[in-house]
Short mmCIF file of C-alpha atoms in Angstrom, two decimals:
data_model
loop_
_atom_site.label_atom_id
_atom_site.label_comp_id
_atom_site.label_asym_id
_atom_site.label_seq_id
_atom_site.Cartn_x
_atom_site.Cartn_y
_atom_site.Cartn_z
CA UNK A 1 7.84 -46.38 44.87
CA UNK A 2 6.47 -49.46 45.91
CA UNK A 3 7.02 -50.41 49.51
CA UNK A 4 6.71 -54.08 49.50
CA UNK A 5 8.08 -56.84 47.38
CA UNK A 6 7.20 -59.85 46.74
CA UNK A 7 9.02 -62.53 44.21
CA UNK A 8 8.80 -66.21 43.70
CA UNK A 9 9.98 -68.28 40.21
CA UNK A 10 6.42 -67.61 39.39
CA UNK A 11 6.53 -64.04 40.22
CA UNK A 12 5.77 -62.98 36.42
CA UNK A 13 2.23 -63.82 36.83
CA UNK A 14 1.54 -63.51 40.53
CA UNK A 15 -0.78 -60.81 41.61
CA UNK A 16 1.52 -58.32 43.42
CA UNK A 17 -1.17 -57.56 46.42
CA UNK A 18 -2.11 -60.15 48.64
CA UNK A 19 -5.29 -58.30 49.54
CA UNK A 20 -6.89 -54.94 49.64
CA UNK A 21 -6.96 -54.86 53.32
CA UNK A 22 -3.25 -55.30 53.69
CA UNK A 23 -2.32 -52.21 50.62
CA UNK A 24 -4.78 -49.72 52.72
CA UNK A 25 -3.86 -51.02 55.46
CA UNK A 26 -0.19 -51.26 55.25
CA UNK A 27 0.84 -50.16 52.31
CA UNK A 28 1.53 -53.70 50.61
CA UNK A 29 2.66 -53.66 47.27
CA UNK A 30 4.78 -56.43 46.25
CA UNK A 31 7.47 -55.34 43.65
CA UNK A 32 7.85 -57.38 40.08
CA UNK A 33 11.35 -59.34 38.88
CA UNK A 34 11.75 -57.07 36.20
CA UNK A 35 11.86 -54.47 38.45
CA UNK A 36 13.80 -55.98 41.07
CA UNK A 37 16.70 -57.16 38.66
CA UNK A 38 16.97 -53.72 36.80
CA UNK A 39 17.16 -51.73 39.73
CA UNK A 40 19.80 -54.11 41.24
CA UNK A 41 21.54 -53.61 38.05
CA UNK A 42 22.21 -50.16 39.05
CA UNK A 43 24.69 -51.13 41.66
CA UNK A 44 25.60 -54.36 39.70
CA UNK A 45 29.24 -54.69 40.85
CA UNK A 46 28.17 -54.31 44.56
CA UNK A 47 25.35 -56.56 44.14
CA UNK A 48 27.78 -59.72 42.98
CA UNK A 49 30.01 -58.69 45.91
CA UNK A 50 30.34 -61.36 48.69
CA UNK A 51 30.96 -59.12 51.40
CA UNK A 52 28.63 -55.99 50.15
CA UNK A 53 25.95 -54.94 52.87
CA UNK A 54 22.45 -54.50 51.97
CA UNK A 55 19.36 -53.80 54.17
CA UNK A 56 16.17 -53.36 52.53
CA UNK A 57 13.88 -51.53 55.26
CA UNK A 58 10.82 -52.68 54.33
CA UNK A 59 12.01 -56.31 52.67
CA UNK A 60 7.87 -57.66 52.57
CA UNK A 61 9.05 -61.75 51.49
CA UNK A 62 12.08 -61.08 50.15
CA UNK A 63 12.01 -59.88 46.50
CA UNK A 64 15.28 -57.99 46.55
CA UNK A 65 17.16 -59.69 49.12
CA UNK A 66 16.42 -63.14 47.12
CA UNK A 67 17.63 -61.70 43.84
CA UNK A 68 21.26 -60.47 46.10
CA UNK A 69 21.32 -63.64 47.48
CA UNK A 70 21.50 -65.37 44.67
CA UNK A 71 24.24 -63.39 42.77
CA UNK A 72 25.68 -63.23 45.83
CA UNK A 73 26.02 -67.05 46.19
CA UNK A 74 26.67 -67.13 42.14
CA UNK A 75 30.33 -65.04 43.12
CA UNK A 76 31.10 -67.40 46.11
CA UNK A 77 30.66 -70.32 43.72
CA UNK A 78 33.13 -69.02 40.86
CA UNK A 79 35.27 -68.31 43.92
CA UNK A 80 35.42 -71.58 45.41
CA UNK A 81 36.35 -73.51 42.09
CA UNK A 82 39.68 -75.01 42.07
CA UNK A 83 39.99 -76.11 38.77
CA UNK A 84 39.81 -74.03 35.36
CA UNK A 85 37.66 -76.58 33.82
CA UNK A 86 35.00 -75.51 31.81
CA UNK A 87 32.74 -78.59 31.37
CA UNK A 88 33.81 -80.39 34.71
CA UNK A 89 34.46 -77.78 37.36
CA UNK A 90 35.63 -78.82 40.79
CA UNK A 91 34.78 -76.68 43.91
CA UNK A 92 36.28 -76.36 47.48
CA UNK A 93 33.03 -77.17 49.77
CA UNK A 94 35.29 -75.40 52.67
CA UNK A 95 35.70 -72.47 50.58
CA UNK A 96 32.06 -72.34 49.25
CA UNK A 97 30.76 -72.81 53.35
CA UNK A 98 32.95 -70.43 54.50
CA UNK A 99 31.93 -67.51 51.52
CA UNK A 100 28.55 -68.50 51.53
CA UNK A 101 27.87 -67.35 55.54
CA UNK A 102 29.86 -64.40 54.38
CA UNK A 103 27.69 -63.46 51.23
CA UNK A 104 24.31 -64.31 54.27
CA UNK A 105 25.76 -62.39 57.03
CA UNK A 106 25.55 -59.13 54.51
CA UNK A 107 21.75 -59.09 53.75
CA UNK A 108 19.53 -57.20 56.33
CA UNK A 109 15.84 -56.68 56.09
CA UNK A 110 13.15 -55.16 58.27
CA UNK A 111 9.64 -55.92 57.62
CA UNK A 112 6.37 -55.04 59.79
CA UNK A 113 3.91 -57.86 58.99
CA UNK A 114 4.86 -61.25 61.07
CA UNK A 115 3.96 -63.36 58.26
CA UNK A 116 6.40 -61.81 55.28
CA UNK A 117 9.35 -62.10 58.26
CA UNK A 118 8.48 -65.84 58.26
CA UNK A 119 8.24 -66.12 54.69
CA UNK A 120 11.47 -63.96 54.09
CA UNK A 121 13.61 -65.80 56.12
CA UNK A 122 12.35 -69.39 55.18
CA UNK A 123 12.68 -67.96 51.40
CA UNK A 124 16.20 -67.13 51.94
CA UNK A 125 17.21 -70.11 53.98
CA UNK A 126 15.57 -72.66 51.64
CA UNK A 127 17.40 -70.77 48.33
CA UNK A 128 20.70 -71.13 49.88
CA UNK A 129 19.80 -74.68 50.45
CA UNK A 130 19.05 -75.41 47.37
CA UNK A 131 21.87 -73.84 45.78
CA UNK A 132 24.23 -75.76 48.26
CA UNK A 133 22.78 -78.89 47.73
CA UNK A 134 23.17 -78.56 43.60
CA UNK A 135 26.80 -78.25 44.21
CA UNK A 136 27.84 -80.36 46.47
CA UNK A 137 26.56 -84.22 47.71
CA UNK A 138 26.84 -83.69 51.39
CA UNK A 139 25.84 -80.57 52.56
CA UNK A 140 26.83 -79.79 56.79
CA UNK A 141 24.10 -79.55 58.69
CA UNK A 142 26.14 -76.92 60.60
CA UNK A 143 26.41 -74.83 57.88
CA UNK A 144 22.72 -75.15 57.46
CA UNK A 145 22.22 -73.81 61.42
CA UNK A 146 24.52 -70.80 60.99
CA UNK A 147 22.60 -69.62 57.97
CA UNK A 148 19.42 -69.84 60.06
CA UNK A 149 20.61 -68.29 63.03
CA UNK A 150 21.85 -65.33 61.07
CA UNK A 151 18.55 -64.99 59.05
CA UNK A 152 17.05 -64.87 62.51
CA UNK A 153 18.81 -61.96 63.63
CA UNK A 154 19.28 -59.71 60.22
CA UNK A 155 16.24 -60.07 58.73
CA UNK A 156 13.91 -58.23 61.69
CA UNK A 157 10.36 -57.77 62.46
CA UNK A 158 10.13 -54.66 62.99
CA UNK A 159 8.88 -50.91 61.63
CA UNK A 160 11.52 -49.03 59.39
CA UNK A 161 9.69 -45.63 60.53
CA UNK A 162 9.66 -45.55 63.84
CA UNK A 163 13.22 -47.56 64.31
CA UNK A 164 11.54 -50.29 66.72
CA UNK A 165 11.10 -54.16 66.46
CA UNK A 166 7.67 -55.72 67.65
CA UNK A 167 8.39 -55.47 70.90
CA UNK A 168 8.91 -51.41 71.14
CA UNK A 169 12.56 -51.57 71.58
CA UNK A 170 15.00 -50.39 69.28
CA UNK A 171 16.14 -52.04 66.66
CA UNK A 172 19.59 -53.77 66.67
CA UNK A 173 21.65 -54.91 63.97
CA UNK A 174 24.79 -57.50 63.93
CA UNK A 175 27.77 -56.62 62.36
CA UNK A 176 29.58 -59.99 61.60
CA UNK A 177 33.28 -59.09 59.95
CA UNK A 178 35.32 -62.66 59.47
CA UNK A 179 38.49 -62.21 61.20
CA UNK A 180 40.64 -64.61 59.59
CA UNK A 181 39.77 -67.49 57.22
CA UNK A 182 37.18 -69.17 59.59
CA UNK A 183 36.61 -66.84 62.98
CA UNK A 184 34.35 -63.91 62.96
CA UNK A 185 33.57 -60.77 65.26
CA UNK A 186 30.57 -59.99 65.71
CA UNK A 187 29.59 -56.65 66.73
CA UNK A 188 25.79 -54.91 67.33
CA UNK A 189 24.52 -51.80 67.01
CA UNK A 190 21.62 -49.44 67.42
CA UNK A 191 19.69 -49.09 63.75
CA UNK A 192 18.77 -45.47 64.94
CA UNK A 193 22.24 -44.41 65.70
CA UNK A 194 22.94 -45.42 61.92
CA UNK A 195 20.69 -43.68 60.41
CA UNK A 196 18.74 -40.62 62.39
CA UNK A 197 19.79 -37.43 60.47
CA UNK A 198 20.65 -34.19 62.60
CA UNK A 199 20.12 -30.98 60.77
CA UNK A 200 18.73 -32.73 57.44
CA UNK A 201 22.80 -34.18 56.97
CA UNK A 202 23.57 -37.77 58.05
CA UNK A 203 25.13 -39.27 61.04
CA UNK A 204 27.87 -39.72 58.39
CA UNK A 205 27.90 -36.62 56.60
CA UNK A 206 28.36 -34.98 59.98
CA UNK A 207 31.88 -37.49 60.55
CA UNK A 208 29.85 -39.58 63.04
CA UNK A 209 31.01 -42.95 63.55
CA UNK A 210 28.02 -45.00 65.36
CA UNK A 211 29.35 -47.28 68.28
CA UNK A 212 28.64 -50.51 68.97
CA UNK A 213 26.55 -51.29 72.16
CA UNK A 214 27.96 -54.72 72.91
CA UNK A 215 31.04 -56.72 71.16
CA UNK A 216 31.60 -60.31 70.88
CA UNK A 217 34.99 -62.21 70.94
CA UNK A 218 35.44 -63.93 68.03
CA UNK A 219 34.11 -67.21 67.26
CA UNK A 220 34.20 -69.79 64.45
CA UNK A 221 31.78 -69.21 62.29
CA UNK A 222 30.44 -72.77 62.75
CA UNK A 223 29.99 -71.77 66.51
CA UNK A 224 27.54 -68.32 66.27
CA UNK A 225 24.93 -69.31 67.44
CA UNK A 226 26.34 -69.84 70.43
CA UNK A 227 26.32 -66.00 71.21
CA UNK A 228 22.52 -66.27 70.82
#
């Protein structure tokens, strides 16, 4: 399977290497949107699902999460109209804001090269943007720092394999539940104690429920970044 992915609106006729080097070196093959969408297919339903969690361990710039992202942000629109016009629809900015940090706050991605992190997040970031921006005439620049922030923290630089970020410590995750129409909790744990496997069955399979290493009160959702 490839380990990398790679996809832009021009992704039919990229290369899907960016250079010899980096596939001996690392591994970097870059995954096609045929490929992407069909395997996303497979779990359809979950994919269109606002609140559905995905992490994609070794994201490279974003192929899969993108493609989410998008149907993710294609359910929060439908969601958000409040009118059952056809030709003319109307849409609740509120609502869309408030679905669209949801439908963010789901994707997670770990990636080991510094430059596909960059590209990943600024990828995401500048897709929701754009689809905010075709919907509505005055986007919140608030909104627009919340997404950031978030991309910041789920989408980590870090190696899948040995469960560490750049910096040799372990990798953490955010779990960000809304509480409420507009407050959520935000709670972090350690990516190892989700996933290491104890006699080939895991942590879940054993009944192990992972526990968080540090909870937050909860906060508007305009207001996380404040929690740093």
């Amino acid at each position: 399977p490839n380990r990398r992915c790679k996809m832009t609106d021009t992704a039919k006729t990229q290369s899907q290497t960016k250079s010899k080097k980096r596939v001996a070196d690392h591994g970097e093959v870059f995954t096609a949107e045929r490929e992407v969408k069909a395997m996303l297919d497979l779990v359809k339903i979950q994919s269109q699902q606002i609140g559905s969690r995905f992490l994609e361990p070794a994201c490279g710039t974003g192929n899969f999460l993108a493609e989410i992202l998008t149907r993710k942000l294609a359910t929060v629109l439908a969601k958000s109209q409040i009118n059952k016009s056809q030709k003319s629809p109307k849409y609740s900015q509120s609502h869309y804001e408030r679905d669209a940090i949801w439908a963010i706050s789901s994707i997670y991605g770990i990636e080991l090269l510094a430059d596909n992190v960059s590209e990943c997040r600024s990828r995401l970031l500048a897709l929701f943007e754009t689809h905010y921006q075709t919907h509505f005439k005055h986007i919140n620049p608030a909104v627009m720092d919340v997404a950031h922030f978030l991309l910041s923290k789920n989408i980590v630089h870090g190696d899948a394999l040995t469960l560490k970020d750049d910096d040799g410590h372990a990798i953490v995750f955010s779990e960000w539940t809304f509480v409420g129409d507009i407050r959520i909790n935000r709670r972090d744990f350690v990516y190892e104690n989700l996933v290491e496997k104890v006699d080939n069955a895991s942590p879940i399979d054993k009944g192990f429920i992972a526990k968080p290493i540090e909870e937050y009160p909860p906060i508007h959702f305009l207001n996380l970044f404040e929690q740093g």
